[in-house]
Tab-separated table of C-alpha atoms in Angstrom:
chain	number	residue	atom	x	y	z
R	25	UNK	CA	0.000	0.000	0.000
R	26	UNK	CA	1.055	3.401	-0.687
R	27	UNK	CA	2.558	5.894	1.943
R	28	UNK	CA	0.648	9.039	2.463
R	29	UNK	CA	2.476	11.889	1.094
R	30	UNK	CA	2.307	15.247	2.680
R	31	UNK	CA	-0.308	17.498	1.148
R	32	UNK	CA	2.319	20.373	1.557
R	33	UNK	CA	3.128	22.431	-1.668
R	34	UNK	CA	6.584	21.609	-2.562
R	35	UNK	CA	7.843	24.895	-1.216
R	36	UNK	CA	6.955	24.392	2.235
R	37	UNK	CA	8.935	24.545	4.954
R	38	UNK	CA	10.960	21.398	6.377
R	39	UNK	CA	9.513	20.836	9.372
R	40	UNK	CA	11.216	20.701	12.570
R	41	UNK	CA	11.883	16.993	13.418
R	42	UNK	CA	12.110	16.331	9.744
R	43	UNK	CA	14.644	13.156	9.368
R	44	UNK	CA	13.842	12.821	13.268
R	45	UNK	CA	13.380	8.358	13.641
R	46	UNK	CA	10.449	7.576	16.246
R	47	UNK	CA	9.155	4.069	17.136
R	48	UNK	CA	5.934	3.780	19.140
R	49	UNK	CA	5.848	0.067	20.668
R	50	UNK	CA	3.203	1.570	23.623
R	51	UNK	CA	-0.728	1.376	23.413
R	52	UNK	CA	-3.510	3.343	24.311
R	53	UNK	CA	-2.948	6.710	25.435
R	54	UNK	CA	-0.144	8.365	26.993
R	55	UNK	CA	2.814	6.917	25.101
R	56	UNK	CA	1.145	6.982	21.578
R	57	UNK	CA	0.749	10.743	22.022
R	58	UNK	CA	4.157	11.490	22.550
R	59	UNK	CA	4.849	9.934	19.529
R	60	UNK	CA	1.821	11.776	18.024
R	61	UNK	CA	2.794	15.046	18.854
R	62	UNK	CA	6.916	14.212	17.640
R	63	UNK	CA	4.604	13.084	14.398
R	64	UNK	CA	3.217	16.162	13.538
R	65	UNK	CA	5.837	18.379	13.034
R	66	UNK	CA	8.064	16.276	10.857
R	67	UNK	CA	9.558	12.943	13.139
R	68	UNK	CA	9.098	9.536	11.051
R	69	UNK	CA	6.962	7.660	13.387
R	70	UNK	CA	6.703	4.157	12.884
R	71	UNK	CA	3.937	2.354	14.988
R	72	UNK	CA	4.565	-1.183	15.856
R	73	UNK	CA	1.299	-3.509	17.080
R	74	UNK	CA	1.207	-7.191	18.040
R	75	UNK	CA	-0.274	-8.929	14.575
R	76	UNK	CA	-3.238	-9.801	16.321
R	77	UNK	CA	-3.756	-7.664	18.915
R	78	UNK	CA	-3.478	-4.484	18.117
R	79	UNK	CA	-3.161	-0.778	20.173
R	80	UNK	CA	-6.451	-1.162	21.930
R	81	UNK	CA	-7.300	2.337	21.257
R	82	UNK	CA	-8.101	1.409	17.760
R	83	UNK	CA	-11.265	-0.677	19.799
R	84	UNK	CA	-12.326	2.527	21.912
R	85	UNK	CA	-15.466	4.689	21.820
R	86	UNK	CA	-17.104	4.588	18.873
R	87	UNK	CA	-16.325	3.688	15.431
R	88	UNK	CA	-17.901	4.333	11.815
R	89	UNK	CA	-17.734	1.506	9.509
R	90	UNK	CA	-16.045	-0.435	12.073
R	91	UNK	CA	-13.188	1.885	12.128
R	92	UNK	CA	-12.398	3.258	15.670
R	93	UNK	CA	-12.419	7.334	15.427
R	94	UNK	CA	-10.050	7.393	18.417
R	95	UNK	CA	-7.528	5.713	16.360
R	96	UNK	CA	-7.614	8.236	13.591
R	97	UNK	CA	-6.397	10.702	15.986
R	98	UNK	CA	-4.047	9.436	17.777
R	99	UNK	CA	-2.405	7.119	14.997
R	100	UNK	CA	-2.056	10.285	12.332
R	101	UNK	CA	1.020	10.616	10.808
R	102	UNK	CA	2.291	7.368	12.000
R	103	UNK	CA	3.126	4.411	9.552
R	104	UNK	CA	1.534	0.800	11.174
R	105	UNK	CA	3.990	-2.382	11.312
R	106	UNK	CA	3.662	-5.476	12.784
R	107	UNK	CA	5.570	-7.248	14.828
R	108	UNK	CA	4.915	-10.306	17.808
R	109	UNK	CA	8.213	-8.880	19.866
R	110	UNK	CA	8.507	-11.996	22.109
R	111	UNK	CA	9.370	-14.308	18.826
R	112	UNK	CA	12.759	-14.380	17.576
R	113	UNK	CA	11.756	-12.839	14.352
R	114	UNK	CA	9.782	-9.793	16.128
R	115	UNK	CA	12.421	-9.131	18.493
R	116	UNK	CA	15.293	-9.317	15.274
R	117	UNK	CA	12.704	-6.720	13.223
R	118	UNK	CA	12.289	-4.240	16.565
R	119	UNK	CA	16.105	-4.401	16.877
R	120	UNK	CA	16.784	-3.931	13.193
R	121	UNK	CA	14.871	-0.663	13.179
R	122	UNK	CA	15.635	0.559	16.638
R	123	UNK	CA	19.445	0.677	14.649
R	124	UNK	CA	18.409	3.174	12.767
R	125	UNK	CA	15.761	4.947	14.772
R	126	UNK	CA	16.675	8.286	17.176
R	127	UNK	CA	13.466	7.404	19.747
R	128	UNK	CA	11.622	4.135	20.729
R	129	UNK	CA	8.238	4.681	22.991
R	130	UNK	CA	6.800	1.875	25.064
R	131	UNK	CA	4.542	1.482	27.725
R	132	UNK	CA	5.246	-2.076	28.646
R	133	UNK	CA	5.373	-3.574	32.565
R	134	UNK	CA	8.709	-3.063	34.174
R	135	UNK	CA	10.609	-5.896	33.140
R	136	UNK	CA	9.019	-7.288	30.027
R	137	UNK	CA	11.300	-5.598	27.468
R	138	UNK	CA	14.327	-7.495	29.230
R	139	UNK	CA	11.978	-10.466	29.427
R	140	UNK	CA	12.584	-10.552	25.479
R	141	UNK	CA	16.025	-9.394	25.663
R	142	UNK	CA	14.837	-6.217	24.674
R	143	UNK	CA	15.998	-4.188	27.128
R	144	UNK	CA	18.245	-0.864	27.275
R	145	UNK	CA	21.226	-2.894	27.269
R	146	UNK	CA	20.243	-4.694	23.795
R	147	UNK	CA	18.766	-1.426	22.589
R	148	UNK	CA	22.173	0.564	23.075
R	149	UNK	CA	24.101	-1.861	22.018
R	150	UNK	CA	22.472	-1.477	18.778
R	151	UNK	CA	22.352	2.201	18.220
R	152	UNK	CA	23.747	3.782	21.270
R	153	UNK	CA	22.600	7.428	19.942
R	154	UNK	CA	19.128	5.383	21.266
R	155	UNK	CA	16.377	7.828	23.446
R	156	UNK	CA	14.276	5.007	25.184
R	157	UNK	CA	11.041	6.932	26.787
R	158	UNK	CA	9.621	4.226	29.264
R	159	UNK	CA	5.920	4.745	30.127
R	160	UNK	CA	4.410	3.401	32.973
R	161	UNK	CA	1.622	3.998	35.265
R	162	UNK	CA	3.943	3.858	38.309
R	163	UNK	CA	7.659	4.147	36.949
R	164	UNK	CA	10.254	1.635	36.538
R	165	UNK	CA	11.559	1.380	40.266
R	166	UNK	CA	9.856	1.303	43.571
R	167	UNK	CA	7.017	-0.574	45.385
R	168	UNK	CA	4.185	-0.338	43.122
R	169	UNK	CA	6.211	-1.218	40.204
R	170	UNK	CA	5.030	-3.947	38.825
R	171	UNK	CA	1.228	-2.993	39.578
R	172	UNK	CA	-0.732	-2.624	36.432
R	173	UNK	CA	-1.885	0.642	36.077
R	174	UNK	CA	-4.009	3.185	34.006
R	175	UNK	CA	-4.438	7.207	34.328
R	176	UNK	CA	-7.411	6.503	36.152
R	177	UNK	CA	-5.164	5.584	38.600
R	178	UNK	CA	-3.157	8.309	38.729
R	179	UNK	CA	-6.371	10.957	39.223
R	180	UNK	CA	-7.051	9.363	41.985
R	181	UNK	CA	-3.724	8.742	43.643
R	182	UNK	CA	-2.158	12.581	42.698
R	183	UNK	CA	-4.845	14.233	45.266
R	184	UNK	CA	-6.993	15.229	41.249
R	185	UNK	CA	-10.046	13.408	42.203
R	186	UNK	CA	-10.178	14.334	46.122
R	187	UNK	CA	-10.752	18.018	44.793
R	188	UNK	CA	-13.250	17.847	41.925
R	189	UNK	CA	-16.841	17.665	42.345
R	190	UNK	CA	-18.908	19.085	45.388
R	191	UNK	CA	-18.426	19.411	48.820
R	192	UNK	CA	-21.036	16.827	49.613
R	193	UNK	CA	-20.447	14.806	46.606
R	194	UNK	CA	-17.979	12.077	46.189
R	195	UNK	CA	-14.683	12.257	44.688
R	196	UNK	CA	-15.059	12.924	40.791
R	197	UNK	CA	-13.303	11.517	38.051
R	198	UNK	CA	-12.519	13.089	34.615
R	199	UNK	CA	-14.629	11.537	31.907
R	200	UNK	CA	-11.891	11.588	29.503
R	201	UNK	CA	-7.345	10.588	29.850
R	202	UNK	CA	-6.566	13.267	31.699
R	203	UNK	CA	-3.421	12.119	33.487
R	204	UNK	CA	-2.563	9.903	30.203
R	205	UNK	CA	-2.864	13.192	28.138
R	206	UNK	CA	-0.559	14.922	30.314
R	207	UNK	CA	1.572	12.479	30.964
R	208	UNK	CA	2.083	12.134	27.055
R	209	UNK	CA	2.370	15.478	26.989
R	210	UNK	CA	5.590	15.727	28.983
R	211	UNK	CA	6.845	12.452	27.518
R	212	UNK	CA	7.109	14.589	24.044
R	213	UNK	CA	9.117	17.547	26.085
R	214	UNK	CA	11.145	15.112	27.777
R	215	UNK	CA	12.345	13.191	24.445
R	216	UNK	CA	13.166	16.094	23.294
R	217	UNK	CA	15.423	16.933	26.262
R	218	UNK	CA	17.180	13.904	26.366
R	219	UNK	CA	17.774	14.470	22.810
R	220	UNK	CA	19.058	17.799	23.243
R	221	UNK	CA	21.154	16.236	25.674
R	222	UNK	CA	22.065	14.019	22.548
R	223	UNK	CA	23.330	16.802	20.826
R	224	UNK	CA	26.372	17.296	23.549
R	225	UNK	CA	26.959	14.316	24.701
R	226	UNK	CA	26.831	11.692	21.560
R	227	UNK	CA	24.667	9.133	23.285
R	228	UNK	CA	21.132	8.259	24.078
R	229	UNK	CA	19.450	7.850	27.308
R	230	UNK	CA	16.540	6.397	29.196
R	231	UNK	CA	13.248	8.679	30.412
R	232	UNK	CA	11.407	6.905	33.019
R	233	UNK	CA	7.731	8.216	32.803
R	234	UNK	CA	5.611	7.572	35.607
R	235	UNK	CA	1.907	8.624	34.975
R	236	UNK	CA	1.390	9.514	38.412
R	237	UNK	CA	3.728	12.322	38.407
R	238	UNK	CA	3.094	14.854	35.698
R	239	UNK	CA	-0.187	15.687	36.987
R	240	UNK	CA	1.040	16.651	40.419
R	241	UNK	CA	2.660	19.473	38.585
R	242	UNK	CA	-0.832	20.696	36.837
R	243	UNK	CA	-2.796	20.461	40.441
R	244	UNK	CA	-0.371	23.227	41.539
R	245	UNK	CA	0.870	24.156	44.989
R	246	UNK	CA	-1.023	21.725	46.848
R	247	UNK	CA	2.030	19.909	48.440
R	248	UNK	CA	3.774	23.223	49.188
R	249	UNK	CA	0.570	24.289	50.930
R	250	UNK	CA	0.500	21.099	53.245
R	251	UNK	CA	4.188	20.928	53.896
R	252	UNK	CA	4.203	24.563	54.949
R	253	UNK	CA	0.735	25.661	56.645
R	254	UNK	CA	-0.327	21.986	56.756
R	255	UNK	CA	-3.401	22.744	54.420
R	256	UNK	CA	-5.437	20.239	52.599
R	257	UNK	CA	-7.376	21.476	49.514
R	258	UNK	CA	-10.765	20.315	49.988
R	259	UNK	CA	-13.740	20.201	46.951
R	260	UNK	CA	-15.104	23.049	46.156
R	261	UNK	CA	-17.310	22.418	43.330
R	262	UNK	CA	-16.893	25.330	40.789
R	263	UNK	CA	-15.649	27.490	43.095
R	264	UNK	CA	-12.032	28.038	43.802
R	265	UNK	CA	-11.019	28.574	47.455
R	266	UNK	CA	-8.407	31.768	45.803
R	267	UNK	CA	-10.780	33.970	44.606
R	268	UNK	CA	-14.346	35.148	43.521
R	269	UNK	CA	-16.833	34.961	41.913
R	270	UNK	CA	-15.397	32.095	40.114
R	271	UNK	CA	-18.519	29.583	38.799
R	272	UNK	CA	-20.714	28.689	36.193
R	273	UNK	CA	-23.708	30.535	36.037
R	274	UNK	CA	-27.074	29.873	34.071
R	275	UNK	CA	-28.689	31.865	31.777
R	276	UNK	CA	-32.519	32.911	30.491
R	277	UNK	CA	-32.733	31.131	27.540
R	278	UNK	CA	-31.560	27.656	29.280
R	279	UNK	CA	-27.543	28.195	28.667
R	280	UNK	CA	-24.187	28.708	30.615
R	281	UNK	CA	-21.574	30.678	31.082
R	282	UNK	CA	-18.336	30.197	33.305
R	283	UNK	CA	-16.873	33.422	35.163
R	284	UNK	CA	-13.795	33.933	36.294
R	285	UNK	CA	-12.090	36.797	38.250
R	286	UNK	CA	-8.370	35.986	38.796
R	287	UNK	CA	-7.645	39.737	38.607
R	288	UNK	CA	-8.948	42.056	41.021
R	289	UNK	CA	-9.462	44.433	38.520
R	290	UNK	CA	-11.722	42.246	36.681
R	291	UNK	CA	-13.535	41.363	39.998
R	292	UNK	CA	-14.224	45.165	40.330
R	293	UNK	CA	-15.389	45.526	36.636
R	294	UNK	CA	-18.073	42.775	36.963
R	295	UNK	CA	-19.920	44.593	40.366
R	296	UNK	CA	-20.158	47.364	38.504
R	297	UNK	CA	-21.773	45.499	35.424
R	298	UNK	CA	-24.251	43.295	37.891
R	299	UNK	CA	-24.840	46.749	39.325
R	300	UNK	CA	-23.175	45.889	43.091
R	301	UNK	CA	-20.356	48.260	43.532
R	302	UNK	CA	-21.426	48.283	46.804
R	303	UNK	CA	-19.847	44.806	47.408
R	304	UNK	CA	-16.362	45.949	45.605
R	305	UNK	CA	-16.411	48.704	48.411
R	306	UNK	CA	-16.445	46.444	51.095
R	307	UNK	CA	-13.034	45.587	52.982
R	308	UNK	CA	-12.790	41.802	52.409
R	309	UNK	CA	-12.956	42.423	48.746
R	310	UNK	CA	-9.888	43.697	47.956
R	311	UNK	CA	-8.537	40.304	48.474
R	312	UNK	CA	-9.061	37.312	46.161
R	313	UNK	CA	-9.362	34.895	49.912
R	314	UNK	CA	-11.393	37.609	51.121
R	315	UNK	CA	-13.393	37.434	48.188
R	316	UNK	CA	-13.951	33.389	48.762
R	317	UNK	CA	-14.953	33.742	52.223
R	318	UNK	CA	-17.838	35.240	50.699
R	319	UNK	CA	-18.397	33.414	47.393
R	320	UNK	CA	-22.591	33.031	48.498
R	321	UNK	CA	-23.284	36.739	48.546
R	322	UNK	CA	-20.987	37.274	45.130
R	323	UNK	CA	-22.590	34.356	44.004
R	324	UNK	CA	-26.172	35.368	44.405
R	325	UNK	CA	-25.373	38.836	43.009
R	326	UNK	CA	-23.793	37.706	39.685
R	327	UNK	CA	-26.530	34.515	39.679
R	328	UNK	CA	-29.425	36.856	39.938
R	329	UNK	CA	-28.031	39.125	37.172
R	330	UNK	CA	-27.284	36.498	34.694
R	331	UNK	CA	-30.315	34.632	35.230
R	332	UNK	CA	-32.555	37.480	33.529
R	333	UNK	CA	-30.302	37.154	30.953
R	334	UNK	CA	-30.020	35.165	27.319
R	335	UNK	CA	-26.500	33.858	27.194
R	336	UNK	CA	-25.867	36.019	24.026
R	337	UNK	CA	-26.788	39.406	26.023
R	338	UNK	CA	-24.746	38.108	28.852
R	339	UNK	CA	-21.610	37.643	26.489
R	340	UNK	CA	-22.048	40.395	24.761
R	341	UNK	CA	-22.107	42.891	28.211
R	342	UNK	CA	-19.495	40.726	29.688
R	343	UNK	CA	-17.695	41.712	26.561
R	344	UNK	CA	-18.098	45.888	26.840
R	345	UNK	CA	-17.159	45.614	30.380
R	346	UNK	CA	-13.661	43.681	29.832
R	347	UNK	CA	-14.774	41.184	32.602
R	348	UNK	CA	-14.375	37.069	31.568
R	349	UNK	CA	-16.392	35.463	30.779
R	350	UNK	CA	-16.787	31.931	28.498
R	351	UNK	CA	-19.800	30.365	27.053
R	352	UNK	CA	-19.758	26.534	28.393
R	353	UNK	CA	-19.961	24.765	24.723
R	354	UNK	CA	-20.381	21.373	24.037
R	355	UNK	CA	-18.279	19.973	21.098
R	356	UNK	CA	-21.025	21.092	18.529
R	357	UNK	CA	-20.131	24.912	19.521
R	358	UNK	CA	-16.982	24.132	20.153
R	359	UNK	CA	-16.333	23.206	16.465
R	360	UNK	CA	-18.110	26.575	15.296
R	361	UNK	CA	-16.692	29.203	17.590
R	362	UNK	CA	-14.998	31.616	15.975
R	363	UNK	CA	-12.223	31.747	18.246
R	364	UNK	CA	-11.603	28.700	16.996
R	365	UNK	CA	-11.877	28.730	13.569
R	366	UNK	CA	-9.253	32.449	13.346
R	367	UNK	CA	-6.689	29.725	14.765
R	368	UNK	CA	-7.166	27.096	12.698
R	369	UNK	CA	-7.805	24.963	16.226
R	370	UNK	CA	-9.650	22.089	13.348
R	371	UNK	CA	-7.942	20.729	10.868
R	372	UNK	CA	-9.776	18.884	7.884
R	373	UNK	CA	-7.839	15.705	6.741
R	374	UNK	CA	-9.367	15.414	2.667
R	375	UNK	CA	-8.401	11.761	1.379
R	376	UNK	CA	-8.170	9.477	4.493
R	377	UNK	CA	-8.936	5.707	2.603
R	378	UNK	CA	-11.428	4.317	5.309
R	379	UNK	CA	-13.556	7.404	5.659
R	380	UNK	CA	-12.695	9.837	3.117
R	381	UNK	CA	-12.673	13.811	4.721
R	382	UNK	CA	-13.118	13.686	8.543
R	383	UNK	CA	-12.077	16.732	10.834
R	384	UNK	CA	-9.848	16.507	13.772
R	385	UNK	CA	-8.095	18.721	16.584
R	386	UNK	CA	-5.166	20.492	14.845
R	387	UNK	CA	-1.034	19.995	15.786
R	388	UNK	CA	-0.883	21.086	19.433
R	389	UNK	CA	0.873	24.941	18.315
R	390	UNK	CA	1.921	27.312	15.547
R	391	UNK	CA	5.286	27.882	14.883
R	392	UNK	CA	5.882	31.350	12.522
R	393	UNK	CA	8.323	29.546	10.123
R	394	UNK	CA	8.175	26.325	10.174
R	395	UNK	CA	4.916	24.922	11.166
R	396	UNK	CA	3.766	21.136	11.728
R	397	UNK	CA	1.040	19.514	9.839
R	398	UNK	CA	-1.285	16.646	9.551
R	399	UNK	CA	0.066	14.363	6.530
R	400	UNK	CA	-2.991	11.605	7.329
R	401	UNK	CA	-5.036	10.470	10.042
R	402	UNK	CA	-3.990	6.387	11.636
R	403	UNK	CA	-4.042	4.003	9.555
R	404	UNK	CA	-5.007	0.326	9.036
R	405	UNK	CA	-3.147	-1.807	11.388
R	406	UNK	CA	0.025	-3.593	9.492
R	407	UNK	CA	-0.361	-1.394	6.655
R	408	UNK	CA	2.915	-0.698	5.683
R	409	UNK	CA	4.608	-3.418	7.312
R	410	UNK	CA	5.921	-4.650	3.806
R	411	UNK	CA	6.922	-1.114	2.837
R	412	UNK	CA	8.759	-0.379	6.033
R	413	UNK	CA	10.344	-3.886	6.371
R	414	UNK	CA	11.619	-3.622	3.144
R	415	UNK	CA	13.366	-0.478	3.892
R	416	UNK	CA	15.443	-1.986	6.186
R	417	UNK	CA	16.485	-4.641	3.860
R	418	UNK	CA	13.968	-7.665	4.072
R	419	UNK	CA	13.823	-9.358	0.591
R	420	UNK	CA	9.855	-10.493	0.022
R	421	UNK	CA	10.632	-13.818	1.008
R	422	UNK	CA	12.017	-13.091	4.630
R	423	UNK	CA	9.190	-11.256	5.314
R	424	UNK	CA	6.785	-14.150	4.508
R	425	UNK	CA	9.314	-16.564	6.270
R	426	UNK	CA	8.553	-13.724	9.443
R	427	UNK	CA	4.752	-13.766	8.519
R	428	UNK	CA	4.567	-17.412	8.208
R	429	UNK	CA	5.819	-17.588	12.179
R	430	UNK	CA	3.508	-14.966	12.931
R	431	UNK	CA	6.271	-12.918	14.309
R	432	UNK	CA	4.710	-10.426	11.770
């Protein structure tokens, strides 16, 4: 089957991590986006799946056609290989192109790469310019280990879930990979640390991942606050315990808006528009804690005013007097808002060969001269195992020889 080829015009740009060699062994969520986001701006990512059980994410939510829409995100600009790595022939095909690769991504267990004398030691001894990113729910050393683990795990463990929802509610997950998304997230920054890192010192190394960490960093000051003043965050619902108002508010016509006042400026600014500078003159308001201790009153004031309100008028007042505001959108709005559409958030992939033009969430940022891209959205599992095995030197009948063992 025949690569994708850029859509660019032929005097484009060379992106970034053009030339840049990535192999994504890992599966579902936070390792494969690493290698997604190295993907689109220029790395040659090369996805390798088990020949009959492939990334699992190709299986989750729903599908059209029987092709998983997940997938198609999160495998873009990735060619698909297979390879059983615990046969002799899978193991001799990941080590054949780890020689010539710059980054390898997996998300296996602790231990099971070395299981299959795949380890760093057989890795570096191969190409010894190697990055190996290791993803794991709990990190490569230390009691939990071995556990197997998921970012569900890691909301709840990092102190996330013991903050969101109410006060009198229980504990609230995300409905969506938050910790995985962040945690792939820094995988991509830390890959391209190490291989910064690369650049001085000649040679690769390891970056142990743990899923449970990264998301400590996003919830903030929380140990710093305990540690110091012995302070536990507790659930606040929409409201923040730093300042106020600061919650979602509904509006005449059935709708929602979120409000935020970070700044005390802004905080001013919106009394005046709900017609309480009364409240702004009061002593505990010049303080965003102050302001918390007495979220009900600020509450009720802003409430009250939006509630004889359409969302629209309530925007567009919010608007004239420079407080913030945000209309809460489901993905319907979200795909329509302007805001949106002036940055080009959507991008609209034209000739994909299982669905034809389907629209997806743009490369992560723009970059003035030499911007990333989506060259095609993930494709059919194994379907350029021939193409990219043959790169590497495989005549047609080694490759059946490999197929016929099923270590392809």
């Amino acid at each position: 089957m025949t690569v994708p080829q850029d859509q660019a015009p032929p005097s484009a740009p060379v992106p970034p991590l053009a030339g840049l060699r990535v192999l994504d062994v890992a599966t579902l969520f936070a390792g494969p986006l690493a290698a997604t986001l190295l993907g689109d701006f220029g790395a040659e990512v090369v996805k390798v799946e088990h020949p009959a059980k492939p990334d699992p994410c190709r299986g989750h939510g729903p599908a059209k056609d029987g092709v998983g829409l997940w997938w198609k995100l999160l495998g873009r600009n990735k060619r698909t290989v297979t390879a059983d790595l615990s046969t002799p022939g899978g193991r001799s095909v990941l080590l054949r192109l780890a020689a010539h690769a710059d980054v390898l991504v997996e998300n296996f267990r602790p231990g099971t790469l070395e299981k299959w004398d795949l380890g760093w030691e057989e890795l570096s001894a191969v190409n010894p310019r190697l990055v190996l990113a290791r993803v794991t729910a709990f990190g490569q050393f230390g009691p939990y280990a071995h556990r197997p683990g998921f970012g569900t795990l890691a909301e709840a463990m990092s102190g996330f879930a013991a903050i969101t929802g109410e006060p009198d509610a229980p504990p609230t997950l995300p409905p969506f990979g938050l910790a995985d998304s962040i945690a792939g997230l820094t995988t991509a920054y830390a890959v391209m640390t190490a291989l910064a890192a690369r650049e001085r010192t000649g040679r690769g190394q390891v970056v142990d991942m743990a899923i449970i960490e990264p998301i400590l960093t996003v919830l903030g000051p929380q140990p710093v606050w305990y540690d110091q003043l012995g302070y536990v965050q507790p659930r606040t619902g929409n409201r923040s315990t730093n300042n106020a108002p600061r919650n979602t508010y509904r509006t005449a016509d059935g709708g929602w808006v979120a409000v935020s006042t970070s700044a005390q400026s802004v905080a001013e600014r919106l009394m005046d528009l709900v017609g309480r500078p009364d409240l702004a003159a009061r002593p505990w308001f010049a303080s965003g804690a102050g302001r918390a201790a007495h979220a009900e009153e600020l509450d009720a004031a802003v409430g009250g005013w939006i509630a004889a309100r359409t969302r629209e008028e309530v925007l567009a007042e919010f608007e004239k007097a420079e407080a913030a505001v945000a209309p809460v959108q489901d993905v319907r709005e979200v795909l329509t808002d302007p805001q949106y559409q002036a940055l080009g958030t959507f991008a609209t992939v034209p000739e994909d060969p299982e669905l034809g033009v389907l629209r997806m969430q743009n490369v992560l940022f723009r970059l003035s001269a030499t911007p990333g891209a989506i060259r095609w959205a993930g494709r059919p599992h194994g379907a350029d195992t021939d193409a990219v095995l043959g790169e590497l030197g495989l005549t047609a009948a080694e490759i059946a020889a490999l197929r016929a063992e099923e270590a392809v």
